PDB file of C-alpha atoms and ligand atoms in Angstrom:
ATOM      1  CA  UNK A   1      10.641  16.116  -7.755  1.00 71.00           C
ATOM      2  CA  UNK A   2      11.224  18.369  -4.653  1.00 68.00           C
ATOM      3  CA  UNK A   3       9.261  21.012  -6.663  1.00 69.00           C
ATOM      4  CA  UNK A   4       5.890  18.993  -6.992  1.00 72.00           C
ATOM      5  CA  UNK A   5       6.243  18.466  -3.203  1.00 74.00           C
ATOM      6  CA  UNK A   6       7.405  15.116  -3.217  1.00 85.00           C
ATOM      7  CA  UNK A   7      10.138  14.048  -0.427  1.00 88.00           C
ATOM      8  CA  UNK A   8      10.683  10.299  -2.139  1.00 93.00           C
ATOM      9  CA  UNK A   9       8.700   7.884  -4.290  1.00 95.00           C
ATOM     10  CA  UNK A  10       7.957   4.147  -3.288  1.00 97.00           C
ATOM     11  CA  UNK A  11       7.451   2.352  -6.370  1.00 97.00           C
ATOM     12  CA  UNK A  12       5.531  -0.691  -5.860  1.00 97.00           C
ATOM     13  CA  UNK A  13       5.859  -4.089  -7.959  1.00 97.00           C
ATOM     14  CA  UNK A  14       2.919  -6.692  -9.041  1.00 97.00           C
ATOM     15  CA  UNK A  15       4.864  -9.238 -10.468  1.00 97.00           C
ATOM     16  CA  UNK A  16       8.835 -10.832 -10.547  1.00 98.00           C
ATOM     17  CA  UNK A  17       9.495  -8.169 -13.638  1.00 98.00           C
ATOM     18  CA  UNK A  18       8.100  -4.867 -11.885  1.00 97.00           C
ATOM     19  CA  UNK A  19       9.907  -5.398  -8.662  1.00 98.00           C
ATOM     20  CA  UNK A  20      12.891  -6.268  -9.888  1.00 98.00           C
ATOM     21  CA  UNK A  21      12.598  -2.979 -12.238  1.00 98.00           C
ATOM     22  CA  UNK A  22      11.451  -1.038  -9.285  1.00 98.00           C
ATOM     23  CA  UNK A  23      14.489  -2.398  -7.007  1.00 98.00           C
ATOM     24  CA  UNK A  24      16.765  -0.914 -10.264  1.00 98.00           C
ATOM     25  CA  UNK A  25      14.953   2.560 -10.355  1.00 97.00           C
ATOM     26  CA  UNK A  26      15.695   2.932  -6.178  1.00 97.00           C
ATOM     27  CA  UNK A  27      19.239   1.844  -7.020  1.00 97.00           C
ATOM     28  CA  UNK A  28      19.776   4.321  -9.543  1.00 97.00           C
ATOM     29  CA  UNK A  29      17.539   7.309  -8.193  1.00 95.00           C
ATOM     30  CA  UNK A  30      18.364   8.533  -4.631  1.00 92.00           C
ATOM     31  CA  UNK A  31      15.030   9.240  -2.871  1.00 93.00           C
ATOM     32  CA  UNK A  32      13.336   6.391  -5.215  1.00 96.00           C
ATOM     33  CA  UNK A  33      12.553   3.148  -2.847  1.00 98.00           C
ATOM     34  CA  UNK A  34      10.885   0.173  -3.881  1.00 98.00           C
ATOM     35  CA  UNK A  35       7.999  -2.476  -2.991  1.00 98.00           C
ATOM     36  CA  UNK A  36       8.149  -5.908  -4.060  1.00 98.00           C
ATOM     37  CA  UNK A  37       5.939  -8.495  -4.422  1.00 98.00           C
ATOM     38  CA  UNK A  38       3.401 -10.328  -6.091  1.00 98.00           C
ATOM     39  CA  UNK A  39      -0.086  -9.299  -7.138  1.00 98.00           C
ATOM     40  CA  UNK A  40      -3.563 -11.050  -6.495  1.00 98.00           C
ATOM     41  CA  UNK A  41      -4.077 -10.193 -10.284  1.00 97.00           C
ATOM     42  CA  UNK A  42      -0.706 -12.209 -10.740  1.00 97.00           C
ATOM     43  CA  UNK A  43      -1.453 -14.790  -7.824  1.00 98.00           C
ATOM     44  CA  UNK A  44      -1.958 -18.158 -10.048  1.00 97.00           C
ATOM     45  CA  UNK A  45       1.480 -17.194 -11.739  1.00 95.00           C
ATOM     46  CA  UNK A  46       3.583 -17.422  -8.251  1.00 97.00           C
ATOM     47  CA  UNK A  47       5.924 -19.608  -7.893  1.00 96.00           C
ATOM     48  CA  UNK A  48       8.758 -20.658  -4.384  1.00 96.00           C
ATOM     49  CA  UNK A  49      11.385 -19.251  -6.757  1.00 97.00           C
ATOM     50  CA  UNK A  50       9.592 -16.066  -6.578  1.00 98.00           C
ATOM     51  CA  UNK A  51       9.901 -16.096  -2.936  1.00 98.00           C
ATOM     52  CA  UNK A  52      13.181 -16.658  -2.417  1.00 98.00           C
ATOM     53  CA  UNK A  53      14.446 -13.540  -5.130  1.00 98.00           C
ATOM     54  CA  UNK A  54      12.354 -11.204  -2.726  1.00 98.00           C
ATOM     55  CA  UNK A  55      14.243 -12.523   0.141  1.00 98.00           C
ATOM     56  CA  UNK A  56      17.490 -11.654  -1.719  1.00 98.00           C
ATOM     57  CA  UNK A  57      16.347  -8.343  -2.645  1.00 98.00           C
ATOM     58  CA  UNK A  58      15.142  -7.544   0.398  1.00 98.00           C
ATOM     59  CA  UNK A  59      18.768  -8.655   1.806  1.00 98.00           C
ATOM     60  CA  UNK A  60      20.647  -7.366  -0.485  1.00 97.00           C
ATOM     61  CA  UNK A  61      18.989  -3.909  -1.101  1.00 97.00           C
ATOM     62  CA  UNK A  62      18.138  -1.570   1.839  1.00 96.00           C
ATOM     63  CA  UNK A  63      16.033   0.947  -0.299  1.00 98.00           C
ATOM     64  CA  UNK A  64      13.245  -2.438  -0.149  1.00 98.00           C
ATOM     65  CA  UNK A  65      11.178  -1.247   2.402  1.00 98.00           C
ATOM     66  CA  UNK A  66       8.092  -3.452   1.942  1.00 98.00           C
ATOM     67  CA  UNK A  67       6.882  -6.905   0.825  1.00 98.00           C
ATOM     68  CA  UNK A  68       3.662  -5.583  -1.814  1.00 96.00           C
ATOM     69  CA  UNK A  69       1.655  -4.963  -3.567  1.00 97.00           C
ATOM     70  CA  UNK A  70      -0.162  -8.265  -2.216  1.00 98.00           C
ATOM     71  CA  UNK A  71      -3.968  -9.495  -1.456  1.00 98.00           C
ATOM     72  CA  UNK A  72      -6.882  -9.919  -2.646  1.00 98.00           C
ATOM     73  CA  UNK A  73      -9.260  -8.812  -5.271  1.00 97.00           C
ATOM     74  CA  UNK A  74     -12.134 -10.952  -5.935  1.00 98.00           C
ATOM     75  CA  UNK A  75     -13.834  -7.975  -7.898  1.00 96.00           C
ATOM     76  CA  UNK A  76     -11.568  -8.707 -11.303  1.00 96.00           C
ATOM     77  CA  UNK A  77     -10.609 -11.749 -10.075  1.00 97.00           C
ATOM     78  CA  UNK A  78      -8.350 -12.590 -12.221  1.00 97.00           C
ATOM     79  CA  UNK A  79      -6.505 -15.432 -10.304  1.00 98.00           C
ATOM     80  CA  UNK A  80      -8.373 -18.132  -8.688  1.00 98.00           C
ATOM     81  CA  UNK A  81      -9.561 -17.050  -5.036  1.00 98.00           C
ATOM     82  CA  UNK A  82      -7.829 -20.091  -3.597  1.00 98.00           C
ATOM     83  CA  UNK A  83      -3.866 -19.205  -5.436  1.00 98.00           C
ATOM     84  CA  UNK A  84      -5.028 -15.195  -4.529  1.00 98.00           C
ATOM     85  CA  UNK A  85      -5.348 -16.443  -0.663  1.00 98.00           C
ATOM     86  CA  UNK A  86      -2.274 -18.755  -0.404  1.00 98.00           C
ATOM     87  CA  UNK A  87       0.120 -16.410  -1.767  1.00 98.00           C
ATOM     88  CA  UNK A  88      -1.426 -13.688  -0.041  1.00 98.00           C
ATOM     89  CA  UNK A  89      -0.967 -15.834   2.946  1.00 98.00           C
ATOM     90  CA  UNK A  90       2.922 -16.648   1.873  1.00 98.00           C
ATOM     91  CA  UNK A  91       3.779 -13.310   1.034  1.00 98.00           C
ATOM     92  CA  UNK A  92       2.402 -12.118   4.297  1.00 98.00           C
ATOM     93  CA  UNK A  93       4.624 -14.841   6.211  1.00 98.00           C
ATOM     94  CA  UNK A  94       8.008 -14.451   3.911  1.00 98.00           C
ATOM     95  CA  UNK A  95       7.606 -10.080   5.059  1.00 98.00           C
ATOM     96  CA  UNK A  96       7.385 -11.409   8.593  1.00 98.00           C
ATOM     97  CA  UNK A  97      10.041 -13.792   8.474  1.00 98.00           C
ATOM     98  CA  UNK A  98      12.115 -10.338   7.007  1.00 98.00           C
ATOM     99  CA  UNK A  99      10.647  -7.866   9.216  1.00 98.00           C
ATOM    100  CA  UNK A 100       9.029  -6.371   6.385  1.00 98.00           C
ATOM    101  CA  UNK A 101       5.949  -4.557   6.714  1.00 98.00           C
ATOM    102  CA  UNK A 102       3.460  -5.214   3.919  1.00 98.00           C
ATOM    103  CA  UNK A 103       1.420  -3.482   1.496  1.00 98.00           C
ATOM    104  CA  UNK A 104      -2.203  -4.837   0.803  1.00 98.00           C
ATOM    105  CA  UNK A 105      -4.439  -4.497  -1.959  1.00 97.00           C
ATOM    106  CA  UNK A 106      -8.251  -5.746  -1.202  1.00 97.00           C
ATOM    107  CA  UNK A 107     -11.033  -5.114  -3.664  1.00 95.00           C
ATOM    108  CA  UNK A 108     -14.553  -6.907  -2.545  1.00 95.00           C
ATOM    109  CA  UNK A 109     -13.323  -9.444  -0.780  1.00 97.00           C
ATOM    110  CA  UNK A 110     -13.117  -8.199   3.179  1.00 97.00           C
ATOM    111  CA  UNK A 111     -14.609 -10.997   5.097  1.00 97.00           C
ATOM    112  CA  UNK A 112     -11.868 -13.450   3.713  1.00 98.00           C
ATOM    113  CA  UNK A 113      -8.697 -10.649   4.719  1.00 98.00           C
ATOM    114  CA  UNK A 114     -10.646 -10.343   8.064  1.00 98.00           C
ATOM    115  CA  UNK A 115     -10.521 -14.262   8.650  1.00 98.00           C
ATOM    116  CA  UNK A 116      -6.767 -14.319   6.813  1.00 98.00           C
ATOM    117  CA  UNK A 117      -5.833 -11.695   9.257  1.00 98.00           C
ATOM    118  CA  UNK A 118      -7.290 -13.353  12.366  1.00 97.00           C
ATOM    119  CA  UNK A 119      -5.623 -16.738  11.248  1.00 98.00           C
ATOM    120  CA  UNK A 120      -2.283 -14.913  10.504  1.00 98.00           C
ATOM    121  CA  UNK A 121      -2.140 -11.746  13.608  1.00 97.00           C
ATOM    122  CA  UNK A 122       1.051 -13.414  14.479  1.00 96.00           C
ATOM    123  CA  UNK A 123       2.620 -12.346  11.160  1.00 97.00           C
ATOM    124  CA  UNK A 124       1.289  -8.872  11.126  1.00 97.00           C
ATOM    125  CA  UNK A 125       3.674  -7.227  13.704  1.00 95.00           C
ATOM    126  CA  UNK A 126       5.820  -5.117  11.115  1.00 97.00           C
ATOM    127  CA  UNK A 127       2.970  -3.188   9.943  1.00 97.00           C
ATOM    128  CA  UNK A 128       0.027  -3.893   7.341  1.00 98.00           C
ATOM    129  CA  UNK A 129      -1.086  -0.985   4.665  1.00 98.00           C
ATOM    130  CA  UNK A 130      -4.573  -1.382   3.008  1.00 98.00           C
ATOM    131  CA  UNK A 131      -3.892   0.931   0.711  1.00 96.00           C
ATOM    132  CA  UNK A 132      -6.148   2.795  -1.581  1.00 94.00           C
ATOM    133  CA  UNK A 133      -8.381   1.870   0.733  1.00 95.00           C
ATOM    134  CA  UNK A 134     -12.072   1.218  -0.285  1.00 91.00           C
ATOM    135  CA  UNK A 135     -13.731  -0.562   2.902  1.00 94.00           C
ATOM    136  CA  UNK A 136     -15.990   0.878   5.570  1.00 95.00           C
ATOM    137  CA  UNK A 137     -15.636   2.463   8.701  1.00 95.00           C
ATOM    138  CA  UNK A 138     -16.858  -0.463  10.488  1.00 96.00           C
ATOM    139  CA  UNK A 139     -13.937  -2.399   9.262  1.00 96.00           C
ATOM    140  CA  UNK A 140     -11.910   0.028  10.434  1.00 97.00           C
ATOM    141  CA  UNK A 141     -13.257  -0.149  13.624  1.00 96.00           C
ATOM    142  CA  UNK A 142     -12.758  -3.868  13.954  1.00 96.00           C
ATOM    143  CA  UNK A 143      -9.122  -4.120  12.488  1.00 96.00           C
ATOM    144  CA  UNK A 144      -8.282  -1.348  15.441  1.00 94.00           C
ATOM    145  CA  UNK A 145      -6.516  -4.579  17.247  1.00 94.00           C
ATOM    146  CA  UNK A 146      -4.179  -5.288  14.196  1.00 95.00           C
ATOM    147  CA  UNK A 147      -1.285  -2.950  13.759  1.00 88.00           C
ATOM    148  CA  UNK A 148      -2.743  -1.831  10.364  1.00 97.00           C
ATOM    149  CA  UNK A 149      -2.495   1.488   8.489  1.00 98.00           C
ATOM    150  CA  UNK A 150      -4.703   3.180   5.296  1.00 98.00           C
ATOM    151  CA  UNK A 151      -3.689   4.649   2.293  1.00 97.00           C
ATOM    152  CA  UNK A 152      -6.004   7.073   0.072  1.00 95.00           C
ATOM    153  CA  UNK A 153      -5.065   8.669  -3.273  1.00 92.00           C
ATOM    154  CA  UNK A 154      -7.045   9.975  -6.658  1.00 87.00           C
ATOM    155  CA  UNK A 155     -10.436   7.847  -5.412  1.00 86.00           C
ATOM    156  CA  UNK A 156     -11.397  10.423  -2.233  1.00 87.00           C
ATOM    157  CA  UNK A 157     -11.514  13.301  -5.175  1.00 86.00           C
ATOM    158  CA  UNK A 158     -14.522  11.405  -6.884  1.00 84.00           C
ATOM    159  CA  UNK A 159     -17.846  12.957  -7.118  1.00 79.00           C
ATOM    160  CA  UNK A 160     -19.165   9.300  -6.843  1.00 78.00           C
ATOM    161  CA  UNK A 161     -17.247   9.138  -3.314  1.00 72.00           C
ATOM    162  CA  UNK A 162     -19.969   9.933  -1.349  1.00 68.00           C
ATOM    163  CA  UNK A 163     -19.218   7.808   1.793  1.00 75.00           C
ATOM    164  CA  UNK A 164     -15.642   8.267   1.686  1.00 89.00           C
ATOM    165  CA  UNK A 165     -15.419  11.208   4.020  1.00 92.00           C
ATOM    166  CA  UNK A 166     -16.774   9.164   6.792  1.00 94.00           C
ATOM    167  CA  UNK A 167     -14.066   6.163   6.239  1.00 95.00           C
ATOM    168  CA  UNK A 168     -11.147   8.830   6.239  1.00 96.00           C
ATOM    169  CA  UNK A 169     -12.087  10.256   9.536  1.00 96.00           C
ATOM    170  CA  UNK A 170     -12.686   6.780  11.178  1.00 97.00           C
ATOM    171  CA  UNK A 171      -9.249   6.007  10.359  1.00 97.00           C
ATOM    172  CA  UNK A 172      -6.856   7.473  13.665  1.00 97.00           C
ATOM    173  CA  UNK A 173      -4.925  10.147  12.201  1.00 97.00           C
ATOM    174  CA  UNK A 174      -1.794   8.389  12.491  1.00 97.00           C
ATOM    175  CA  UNK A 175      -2.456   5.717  10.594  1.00 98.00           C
ATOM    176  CA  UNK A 176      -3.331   8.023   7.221  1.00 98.00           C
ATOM    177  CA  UNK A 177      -0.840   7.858   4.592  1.00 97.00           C
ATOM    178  CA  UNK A 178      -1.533   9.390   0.897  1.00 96.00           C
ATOM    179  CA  UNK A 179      -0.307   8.100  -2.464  1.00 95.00           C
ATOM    180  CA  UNK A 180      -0.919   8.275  -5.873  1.00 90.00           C
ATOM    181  CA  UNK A 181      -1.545   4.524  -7.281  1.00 87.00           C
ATOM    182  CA  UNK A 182      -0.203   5.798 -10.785  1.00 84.00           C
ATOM    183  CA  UNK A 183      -0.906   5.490 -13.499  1.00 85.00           C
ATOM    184  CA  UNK A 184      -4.061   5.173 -12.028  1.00 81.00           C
ATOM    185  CA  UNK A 185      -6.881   6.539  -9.929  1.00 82.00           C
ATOM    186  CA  UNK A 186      -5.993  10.470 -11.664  1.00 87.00           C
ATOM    187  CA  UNK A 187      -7.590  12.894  -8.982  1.00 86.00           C
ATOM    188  CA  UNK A 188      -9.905  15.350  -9.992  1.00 86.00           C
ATOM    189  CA  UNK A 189      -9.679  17.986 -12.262  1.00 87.00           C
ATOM    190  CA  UNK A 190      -7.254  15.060 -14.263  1.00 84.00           C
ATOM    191  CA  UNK A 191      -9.417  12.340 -14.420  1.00 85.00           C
ATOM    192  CA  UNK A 192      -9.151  10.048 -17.972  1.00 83.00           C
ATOM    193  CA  UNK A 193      -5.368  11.201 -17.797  1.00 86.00           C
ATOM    194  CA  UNK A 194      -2.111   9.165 -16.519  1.00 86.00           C
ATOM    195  CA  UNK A 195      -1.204   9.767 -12.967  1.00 86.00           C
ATOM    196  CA  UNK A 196       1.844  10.475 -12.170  1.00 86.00           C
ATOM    197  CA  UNK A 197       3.627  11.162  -8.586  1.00 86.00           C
ATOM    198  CA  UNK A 198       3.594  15.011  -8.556  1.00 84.00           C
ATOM    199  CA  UNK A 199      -0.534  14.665  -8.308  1.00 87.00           C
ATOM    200  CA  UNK A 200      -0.153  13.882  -5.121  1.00 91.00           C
ATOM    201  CA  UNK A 201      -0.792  17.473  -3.698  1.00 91.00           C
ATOM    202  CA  UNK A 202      -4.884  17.023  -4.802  1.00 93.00           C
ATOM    203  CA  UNK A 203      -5.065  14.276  -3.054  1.00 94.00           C
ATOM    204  CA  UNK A 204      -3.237  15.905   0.136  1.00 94.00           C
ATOM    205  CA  UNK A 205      -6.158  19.139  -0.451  1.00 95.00           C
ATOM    206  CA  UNK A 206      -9.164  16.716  -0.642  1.00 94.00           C
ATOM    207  CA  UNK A 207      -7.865  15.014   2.904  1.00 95.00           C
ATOM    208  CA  UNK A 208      -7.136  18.289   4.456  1.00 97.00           C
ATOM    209  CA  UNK A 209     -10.583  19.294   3.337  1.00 95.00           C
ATOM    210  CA  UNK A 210     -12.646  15.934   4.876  1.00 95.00           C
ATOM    211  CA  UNK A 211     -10.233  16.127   8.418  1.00 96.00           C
ATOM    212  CA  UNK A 212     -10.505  19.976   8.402  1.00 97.00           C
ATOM    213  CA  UNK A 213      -6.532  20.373   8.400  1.00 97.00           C
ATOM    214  CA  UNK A 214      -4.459  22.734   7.030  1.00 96.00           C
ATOM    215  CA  UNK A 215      -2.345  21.487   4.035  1.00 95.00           C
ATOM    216  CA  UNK A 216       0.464  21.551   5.845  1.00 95.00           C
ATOM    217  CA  UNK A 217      -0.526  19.619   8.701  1.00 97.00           C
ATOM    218  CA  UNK A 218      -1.735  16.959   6.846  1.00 96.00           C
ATOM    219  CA  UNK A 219       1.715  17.092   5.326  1.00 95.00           C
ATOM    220  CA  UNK A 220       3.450  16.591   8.163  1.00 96.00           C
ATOM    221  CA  UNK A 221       1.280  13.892   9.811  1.00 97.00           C
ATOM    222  CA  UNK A 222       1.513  12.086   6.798  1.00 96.00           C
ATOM    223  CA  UNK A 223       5.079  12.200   5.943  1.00 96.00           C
ATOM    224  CA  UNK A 224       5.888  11.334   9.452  1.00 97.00           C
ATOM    225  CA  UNK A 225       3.305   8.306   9.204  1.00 98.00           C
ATOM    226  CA  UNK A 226       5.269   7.527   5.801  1.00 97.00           C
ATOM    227  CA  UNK A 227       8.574   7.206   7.837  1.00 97.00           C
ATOM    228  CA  UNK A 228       7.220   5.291  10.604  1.00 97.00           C
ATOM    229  CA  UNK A 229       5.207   2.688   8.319  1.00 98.00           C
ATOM    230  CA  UNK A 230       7.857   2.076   6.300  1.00 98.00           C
ATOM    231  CA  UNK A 231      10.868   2.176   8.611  1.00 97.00           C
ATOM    232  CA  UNK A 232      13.991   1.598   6.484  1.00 97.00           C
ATOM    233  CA  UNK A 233      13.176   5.212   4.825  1.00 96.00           C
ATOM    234  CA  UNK A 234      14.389   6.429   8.240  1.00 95.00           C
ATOM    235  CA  UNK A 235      17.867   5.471   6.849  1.00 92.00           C
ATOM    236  CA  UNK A 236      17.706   7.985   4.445  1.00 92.00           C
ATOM    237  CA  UNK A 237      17.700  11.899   4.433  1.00 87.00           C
ATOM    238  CA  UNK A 238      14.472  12.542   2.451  1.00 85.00           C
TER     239      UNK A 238
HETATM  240 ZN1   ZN B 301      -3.719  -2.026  -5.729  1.00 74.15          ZN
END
């Protein structure tokens, strides 16, 4: 791991199954951490129960260090919008009530986060990450007053991501963190093949590139961002 570059993995769950599996990959592996939470894709399968196991886990497990992957996606759509919004809305207030920050997926569906978010800033305080972040820089602009932060991986190494540049520099550098989304979202030269953690350096080139960084700068800013964002990491020598 240390010889890809990587300092620790956050595996995130979608669903009751992959969090708890990701909770028992942190407990085995020591610089593994975990995400739990459920999915918009998963959304019309949620149920209280759910709720209360990622209170436990979050209680009972310090490696936890976020309530995710949660939000909205009306471009599969997969759940119905109005189960996709409530849990998204319950999930958000159960990582509150934890002092979890949260980790956000939103695919096509930004002015319904951007009311959620207005209707819910008092349950944002521990930190919101949009990641793999596909919105504009005007969005950006307007969710300055949340305490939100932005995620890139494989997608800002796409020929077809011609206006990404602009949204990476609109985000304030200390709100940038980089990930992987694997299996998906392969950067290029690897497109059409599995992700996997240790392509995270091509993703840390094509940022350096857009902000004009050197690679290890945007290391550094990012890591730290990492640490900050999700704060029970700073427990842990990684
Ligand atoms: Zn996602």
């Amino acid at each position: 791991m240390e010889s890809d570059g990587l300092a620790a993995i956050n595996n995130v769950g979608y669903d009751v199954k992959s969090s708890l599996v990701a909770v028992e990959l942190a407990a085995r592996f020591d610089k593994y951490f975990a995400t739990v939470g459920i999915h918009p894709h998963d959304a019309k399968t949620a149920k209280e129960s759910d709720y209360a196991l990622f209170e436990k886990l979050v209680k009972e497990n310090d490696k936890v260090v976020a309530i995710g992957e949660i939000g909205l996606d009306f471009h599969y759509d997969l759940s119905p919008r109005e189960d996709q919004e409530r849990v998204f809305v319950d999930q958000l207030r159960l990582a509150h009530s934890l002092h979890m920050p949260t980790v956000v997926h939103l695919r096509e569906a930004y002015g319904v986060m951007t009311r959620l978010l207005k209707e819910n800033e008092k349950y944002l305080e521990y930190g919101v990450l949009l990641h793999c972040y596909s919105g504009s820089k005007e969005l950006v602009k307007e969710y300055e007053k949340y305490d939100l932060y932005y995620s890139f991986g494989g997608a800002i190494t796409f020929k077809n991501a011609v206006d990404k540049p602009d949204v990476v520099r609109a985000c304030p550098l200390d709100r940038i963190l980089l990930e992987t989304d694997c299996p998906y979202m392969t950067p290029v030269p690897f497109r059409c093949t599995t992700n996997e953690p240790a392509r995270i350096g091509l993703v840390a080139d094509r940022i350096s590139d857009i902000l004009g960084l050197d690679r290890h700068h945007t290391e550094t800013v990012t890591y730290n961002n990492t640490k900050r964002f999700f704060a029970r990491m700073q427990e842990y020598p990684i």
